[in-house]
mmCIF file of C-alpha atoms in Angstrom:
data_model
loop_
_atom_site.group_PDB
_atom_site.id
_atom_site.type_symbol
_atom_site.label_atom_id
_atom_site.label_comp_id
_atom_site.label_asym_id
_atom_site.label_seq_id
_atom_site.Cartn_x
_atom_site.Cartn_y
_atom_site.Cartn_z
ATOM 1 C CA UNK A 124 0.000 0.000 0.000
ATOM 2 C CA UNK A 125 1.374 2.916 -0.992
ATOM 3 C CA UNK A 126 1.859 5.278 1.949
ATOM 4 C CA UNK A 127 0.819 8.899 1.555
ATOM 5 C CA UNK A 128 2.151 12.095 2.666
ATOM 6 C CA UNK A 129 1.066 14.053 5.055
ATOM 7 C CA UNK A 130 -0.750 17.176 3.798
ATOM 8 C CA UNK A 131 1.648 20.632 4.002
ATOM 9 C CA UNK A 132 4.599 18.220 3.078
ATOM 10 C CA UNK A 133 4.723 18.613 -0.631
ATOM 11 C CA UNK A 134 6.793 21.455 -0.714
ATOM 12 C CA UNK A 135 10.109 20.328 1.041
ATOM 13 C CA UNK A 136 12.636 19.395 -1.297
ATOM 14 C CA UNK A 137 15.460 18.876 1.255
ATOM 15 C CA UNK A 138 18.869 19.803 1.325
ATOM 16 C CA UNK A 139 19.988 18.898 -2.491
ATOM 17 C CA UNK A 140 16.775 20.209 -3.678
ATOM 18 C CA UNK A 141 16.167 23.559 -1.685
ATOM 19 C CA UNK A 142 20.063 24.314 -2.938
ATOM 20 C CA UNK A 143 19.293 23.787 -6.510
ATOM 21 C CA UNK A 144 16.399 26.220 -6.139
ATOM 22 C CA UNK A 145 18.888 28.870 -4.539
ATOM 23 C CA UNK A 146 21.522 28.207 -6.981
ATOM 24 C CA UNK A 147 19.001 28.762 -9.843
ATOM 25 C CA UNK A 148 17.390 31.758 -8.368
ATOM 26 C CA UNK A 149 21.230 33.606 -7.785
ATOM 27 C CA UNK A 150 22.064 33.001 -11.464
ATOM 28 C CA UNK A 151 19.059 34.698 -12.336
ATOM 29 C CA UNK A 152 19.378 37.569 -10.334
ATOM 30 C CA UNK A 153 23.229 37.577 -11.553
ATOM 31 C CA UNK A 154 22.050 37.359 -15.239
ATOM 32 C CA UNK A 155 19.229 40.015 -14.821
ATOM 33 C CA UNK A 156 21.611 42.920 -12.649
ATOM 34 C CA UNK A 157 24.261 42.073 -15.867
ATOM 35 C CA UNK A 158 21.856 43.753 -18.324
ATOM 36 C CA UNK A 159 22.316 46.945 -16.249
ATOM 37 C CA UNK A 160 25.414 47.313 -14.843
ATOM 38 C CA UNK A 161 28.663 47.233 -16.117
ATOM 39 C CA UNK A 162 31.020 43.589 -16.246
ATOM 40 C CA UNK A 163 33.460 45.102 -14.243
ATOM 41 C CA UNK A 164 30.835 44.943 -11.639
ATOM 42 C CA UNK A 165 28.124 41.699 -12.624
ATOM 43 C CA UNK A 166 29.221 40.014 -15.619
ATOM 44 C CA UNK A 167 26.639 37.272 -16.536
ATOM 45 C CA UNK A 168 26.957 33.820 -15.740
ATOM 46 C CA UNK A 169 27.895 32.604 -19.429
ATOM 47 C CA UNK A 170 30.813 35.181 -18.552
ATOM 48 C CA UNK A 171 31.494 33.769 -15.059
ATOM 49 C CA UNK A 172 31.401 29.770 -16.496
ATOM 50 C CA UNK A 173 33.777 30.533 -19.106
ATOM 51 C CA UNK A 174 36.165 31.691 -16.323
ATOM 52 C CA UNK A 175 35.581 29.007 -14.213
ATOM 53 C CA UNK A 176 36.749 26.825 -17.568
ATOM 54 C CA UNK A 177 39.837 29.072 -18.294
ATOM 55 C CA UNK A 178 41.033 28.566 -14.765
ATOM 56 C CA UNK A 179 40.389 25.079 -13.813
ATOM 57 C CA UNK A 180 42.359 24.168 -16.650
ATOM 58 C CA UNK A 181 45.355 26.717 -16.060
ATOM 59 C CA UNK A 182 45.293 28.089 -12.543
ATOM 60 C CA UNK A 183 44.725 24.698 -11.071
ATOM 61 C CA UNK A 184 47.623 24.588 -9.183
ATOM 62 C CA UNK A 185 46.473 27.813 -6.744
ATOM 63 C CA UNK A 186 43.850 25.959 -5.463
ATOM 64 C CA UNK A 187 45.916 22.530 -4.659
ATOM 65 C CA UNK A 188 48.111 24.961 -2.708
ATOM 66 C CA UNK A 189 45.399 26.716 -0.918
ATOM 67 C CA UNK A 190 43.924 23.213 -0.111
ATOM 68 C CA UNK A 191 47.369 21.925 1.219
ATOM 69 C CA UNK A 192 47.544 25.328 3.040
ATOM 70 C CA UNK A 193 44.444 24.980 4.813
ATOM 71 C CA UNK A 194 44.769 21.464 5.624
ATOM 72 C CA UNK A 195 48.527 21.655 7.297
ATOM 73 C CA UNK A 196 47.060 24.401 9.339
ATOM 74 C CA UNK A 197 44.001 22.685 10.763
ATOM 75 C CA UNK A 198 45.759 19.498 11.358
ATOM 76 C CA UNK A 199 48.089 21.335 13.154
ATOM 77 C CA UNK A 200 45.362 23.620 15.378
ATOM 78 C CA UNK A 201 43.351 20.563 15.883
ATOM 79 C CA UNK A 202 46.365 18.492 16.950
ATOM 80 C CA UNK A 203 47.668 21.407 19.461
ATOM 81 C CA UNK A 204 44.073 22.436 20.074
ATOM 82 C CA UNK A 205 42.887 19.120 21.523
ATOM 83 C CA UNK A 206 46.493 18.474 23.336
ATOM 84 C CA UNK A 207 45.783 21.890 25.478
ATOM 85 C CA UNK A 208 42.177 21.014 26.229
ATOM 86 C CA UNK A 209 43.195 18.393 27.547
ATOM 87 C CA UNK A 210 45.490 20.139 29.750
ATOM 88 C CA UNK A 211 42.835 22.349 30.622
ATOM 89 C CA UNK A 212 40.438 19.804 31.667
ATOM 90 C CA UNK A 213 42.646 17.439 33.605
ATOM 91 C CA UNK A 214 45.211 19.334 35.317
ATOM 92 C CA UNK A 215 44.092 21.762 37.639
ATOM 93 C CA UNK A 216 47.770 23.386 38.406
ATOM 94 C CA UNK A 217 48.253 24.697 34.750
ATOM 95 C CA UNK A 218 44.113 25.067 33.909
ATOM 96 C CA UNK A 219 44.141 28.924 34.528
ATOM 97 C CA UNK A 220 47.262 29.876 32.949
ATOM 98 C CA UNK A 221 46.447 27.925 29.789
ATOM 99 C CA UNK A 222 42.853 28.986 29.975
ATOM 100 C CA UNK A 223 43.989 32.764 30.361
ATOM 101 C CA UNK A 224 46.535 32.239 27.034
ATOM 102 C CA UNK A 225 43.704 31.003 25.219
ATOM 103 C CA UNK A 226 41.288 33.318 26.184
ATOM 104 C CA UNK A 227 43.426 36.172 25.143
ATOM 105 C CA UNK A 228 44.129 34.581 21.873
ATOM 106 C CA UNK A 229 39.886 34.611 20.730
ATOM 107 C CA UNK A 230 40.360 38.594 21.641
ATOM 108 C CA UNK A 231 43.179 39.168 19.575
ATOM 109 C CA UNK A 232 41.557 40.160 15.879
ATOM 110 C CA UNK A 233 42.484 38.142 12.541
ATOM 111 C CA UNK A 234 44.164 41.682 10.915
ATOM 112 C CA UNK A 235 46.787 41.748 13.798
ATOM 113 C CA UNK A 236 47.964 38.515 13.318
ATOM 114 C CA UNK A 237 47.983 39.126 9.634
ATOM 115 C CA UNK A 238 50.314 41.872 10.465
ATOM 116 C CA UNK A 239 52.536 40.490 13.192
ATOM 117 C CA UNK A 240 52.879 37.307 10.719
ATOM 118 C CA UNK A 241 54.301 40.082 8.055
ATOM 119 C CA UNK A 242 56.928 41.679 10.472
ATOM 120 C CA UNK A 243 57.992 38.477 12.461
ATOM 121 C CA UNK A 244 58.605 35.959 9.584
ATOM 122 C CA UNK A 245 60.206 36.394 5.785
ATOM 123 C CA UNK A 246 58.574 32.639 4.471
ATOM 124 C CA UNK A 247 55.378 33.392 3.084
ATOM 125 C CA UNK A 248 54.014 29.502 4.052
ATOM 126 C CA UNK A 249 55.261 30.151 7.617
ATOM 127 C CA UNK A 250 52.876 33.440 7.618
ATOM 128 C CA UNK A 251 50.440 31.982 5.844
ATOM 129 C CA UNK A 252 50.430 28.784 8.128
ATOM 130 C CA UNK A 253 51.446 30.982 11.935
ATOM 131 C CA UNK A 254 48.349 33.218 10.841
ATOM 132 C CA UNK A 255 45.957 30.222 10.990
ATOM 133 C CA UNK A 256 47.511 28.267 13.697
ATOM 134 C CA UNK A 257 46.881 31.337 16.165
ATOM 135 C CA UNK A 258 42.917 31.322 14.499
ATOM 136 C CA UNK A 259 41.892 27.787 14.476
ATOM 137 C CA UNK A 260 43.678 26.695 17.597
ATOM 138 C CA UNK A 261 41.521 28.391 20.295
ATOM 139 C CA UNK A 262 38.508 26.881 18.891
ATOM 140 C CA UNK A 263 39.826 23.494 19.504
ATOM 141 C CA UNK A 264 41.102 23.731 22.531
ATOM 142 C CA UNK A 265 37.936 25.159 24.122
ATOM 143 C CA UNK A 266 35.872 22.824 23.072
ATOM 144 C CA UNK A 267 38.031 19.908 24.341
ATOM 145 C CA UNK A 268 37.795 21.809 27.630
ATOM 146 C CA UNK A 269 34.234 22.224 27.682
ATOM 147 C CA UNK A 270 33.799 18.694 26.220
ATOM 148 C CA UNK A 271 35.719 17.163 29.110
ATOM 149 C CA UNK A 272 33.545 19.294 31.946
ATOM 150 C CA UNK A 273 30.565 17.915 30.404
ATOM 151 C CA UNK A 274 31.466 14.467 31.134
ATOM 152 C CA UNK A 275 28.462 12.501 32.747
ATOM 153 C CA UNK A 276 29.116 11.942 36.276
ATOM 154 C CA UNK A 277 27.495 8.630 36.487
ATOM 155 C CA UNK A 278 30.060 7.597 33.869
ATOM 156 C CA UNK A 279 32.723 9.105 35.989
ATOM 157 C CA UNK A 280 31.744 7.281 38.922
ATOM 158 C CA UNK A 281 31.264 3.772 36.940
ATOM 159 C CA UNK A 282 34.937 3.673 35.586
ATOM 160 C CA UNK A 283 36.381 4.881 38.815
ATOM 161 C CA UNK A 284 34.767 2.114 40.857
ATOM 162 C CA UNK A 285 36.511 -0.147 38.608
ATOM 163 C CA UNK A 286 40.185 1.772 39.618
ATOM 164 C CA UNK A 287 41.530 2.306 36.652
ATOM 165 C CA UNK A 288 43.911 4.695 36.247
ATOM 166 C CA UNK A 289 44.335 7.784 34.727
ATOM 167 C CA UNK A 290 45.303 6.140 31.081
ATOM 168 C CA UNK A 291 42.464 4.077 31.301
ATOM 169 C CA UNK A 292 40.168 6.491 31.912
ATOM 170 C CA UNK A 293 41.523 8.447 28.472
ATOM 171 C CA UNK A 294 40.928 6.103 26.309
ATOM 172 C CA UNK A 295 38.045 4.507 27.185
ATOM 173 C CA UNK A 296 35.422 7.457 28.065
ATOM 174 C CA UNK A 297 37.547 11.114 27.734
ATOM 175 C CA UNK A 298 38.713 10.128 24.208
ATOM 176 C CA UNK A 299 35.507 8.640 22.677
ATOM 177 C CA UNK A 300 33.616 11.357 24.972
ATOM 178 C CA UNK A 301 35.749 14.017 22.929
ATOM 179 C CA UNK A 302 35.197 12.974 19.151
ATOM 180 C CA UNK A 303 31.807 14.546 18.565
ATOM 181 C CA UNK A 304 33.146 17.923 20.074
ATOM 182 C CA UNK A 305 36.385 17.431 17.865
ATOM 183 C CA UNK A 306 34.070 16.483 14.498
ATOM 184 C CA UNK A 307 31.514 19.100 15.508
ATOM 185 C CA UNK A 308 33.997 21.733 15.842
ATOM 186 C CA UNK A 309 35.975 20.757 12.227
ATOM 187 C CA UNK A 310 32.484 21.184 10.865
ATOM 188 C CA UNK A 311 32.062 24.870 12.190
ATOM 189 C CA UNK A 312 35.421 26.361 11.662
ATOM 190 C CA UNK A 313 36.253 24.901 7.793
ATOM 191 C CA UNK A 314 34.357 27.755 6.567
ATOM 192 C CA UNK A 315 35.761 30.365 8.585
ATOM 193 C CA UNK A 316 39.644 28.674 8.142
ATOM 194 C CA UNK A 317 38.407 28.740 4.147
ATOM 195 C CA UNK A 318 38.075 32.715 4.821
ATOM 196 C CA UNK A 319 40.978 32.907 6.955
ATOM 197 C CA UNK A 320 43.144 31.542 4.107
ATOM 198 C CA UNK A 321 41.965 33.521 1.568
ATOM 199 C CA UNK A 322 42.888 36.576 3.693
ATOM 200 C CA UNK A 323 45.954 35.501 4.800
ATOM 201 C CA UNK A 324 47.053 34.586 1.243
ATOM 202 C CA UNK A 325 45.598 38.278 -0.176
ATOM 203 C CA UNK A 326 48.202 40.135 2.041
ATOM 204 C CA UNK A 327 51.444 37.427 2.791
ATOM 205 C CA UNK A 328 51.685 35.406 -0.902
ATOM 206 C CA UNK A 329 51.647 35.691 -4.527
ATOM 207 C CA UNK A 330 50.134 31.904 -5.134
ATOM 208 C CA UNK A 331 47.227 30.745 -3.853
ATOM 209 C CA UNK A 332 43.506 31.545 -4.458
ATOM 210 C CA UNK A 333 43.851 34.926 -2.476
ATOM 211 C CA UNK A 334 46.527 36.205 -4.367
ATOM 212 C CA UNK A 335 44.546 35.489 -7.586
ATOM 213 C CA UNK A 336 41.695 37.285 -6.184
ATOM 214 C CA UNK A 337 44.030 40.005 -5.510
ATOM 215 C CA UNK A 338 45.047 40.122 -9.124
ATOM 216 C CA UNK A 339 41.640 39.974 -10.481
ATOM 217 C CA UNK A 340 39.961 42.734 -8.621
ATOM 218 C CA UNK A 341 43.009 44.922 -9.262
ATOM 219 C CA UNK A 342 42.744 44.328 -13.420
ATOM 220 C CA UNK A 343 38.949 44.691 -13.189
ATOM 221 C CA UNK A 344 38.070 40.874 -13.908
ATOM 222 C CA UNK A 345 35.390 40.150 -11.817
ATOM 223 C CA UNK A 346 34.244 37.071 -14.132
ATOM 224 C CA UNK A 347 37.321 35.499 -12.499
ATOM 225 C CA UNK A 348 36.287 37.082 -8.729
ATOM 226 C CA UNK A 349 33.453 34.922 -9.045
ATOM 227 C CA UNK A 350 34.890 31.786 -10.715
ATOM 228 C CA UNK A 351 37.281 31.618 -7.594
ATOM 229 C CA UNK A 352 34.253 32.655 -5.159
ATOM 230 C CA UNK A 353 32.855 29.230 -7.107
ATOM 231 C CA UNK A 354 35.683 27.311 -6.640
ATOM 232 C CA UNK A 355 36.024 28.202 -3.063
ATOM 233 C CA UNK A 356 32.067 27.718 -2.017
ATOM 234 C CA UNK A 357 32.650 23.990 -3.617
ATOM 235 C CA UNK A 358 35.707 23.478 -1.678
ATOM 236 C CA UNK A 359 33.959 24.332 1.481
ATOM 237 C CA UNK A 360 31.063 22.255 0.556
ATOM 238 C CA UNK A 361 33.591 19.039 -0.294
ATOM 239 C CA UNK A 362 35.361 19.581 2.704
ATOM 240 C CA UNK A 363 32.181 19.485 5.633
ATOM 241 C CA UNK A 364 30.717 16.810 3.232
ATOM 242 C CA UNK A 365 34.292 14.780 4.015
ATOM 243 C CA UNK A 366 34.045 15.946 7.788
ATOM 244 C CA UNK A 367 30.146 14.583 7.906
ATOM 245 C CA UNK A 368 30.930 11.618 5.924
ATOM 246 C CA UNK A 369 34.249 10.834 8.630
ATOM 247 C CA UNK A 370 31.340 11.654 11.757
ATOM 248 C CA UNK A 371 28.804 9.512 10.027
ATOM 249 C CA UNK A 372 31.243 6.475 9.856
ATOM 250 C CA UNK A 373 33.066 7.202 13.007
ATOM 251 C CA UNK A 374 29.980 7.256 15.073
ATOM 252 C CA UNK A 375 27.065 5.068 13.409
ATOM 253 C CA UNK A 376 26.768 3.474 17.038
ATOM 254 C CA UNK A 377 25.471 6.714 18.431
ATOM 255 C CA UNK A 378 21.264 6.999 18.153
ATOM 256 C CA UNK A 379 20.400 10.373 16.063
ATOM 257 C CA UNK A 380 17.237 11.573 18.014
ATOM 258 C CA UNK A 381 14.231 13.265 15.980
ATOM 259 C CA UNK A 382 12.404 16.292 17.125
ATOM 260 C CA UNK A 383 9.209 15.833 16.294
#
């Protein structure tokens, strides 16, 4: 018997569906404001594919080092991230101190460490790569921290009364305890690190997306502002689709709850 939907339904398309409508709607928009403006400032999308053509098959190679950029960095901020939340949330001596370096890092703005990343080191891939470090990190390591003070107490209790020792209790409930935060956390800063590089790369390096970006706006090209915007919203969607794929396999034995 074939079952039937519930009245009111009809209209949600999900995820795939309700982006095809946006995508669709912005190319009109983009094709429509192009028959009244200038190209310099909304070329139409004919324009914009072509450029996304011209430099996927020659400027390639700025995106593979963006991408290599990016990931260095994160694996890096996570690694050092988790490492001091860990730290934080198990040894009380050092827990302020760290917490206070950390806390001061969130207040410092992206722009300054742009700049102290341009006076303190000549290597463009060290700026590029200190600059995101000193971002990402704090993210990481707060979460870890808050991660680890949200442990369940009955849990707590249940290993303890077993004695095991401070090893044991790692790695079999702070570590599996942790990889949601650590997944969840990936998830919500790749777009930001995405932004971050782009940034970075626009004021410390001549290769890389930014630095093409750079170029373009400063020869008027904006077909090719937007054929690297394009390139960089399907990186972003490739990587959380990786990240969700990674949480999807590394925790299919935790129940997803419905609100109904």
């Amino acid at each position: 018997m074939k079952e039937k939907r519930p009245s009111g339904e009809w209209w949600q398309l999900g995820d795939f569906g309700a982006m095809v409508v946006v995508v669709i709607c912005l190319l009109g928009a983009m094709e429509v404001s192009s028959w009244y403006v200038a190209e310099y400032i909304m070329p139409s999308p004919l324009k914009v594919a072509r450029a996304i053509v011209a430099l996927a098959t020659t400027d390639y190679t700025h995106v593979l080092i963006t991408l290599g950029r990016l990931c260095l960095a994160m694996l890096f901020a996570m690694t050092a991230g988790i490492i001091l939340g860990l730290v934080m949330g198990l040894f009380g001596v050092l827990r302020s101190f760290i917490k206070a370096l950390v806390v001061i890092d969130t207040g410092i703005p992206a722009l300054s460490w742009i700049l102290l990343a341009v006076f303190w080191f000549k290597n463009p891939e060290v700026r590029i790569f200190f600059i995101l470090a000193m971002i990402l990190l704090p993210f990481y390591a707060l979460t870890i921290y808050d991660g680890i003070r949200g442990l369940p107490r009955d849990l707590l209790d249940m290993i303890e009364s077993f004695r095991a020792n401070r090893t044991q209790v790692l790695r079999y409930l702070i570590i599996p305890h942790l990889v949601p935060y650590v997944l969840t956390t990936t998830k919500a800063v790749v777009g930001y690190a995405i932004r971050m590089v782009i940034f970075a790369e626009l004021v410390a390096s001549a290769v890389g997306v930014g630095s093409r970006m750079g170029l373009a706006q400063s020869t008027f090209r904006m077909d090719q502002v937007l054929a690297w915007t394009f390139f960089l919203i399907v990186l972003n969607i490739s990587l959380q689709a990786i990240v969700a794929g990674i949480e999807k396999l590394g925790l299919h034995w935790r129940p997803e709850a419905t609100v109904r």
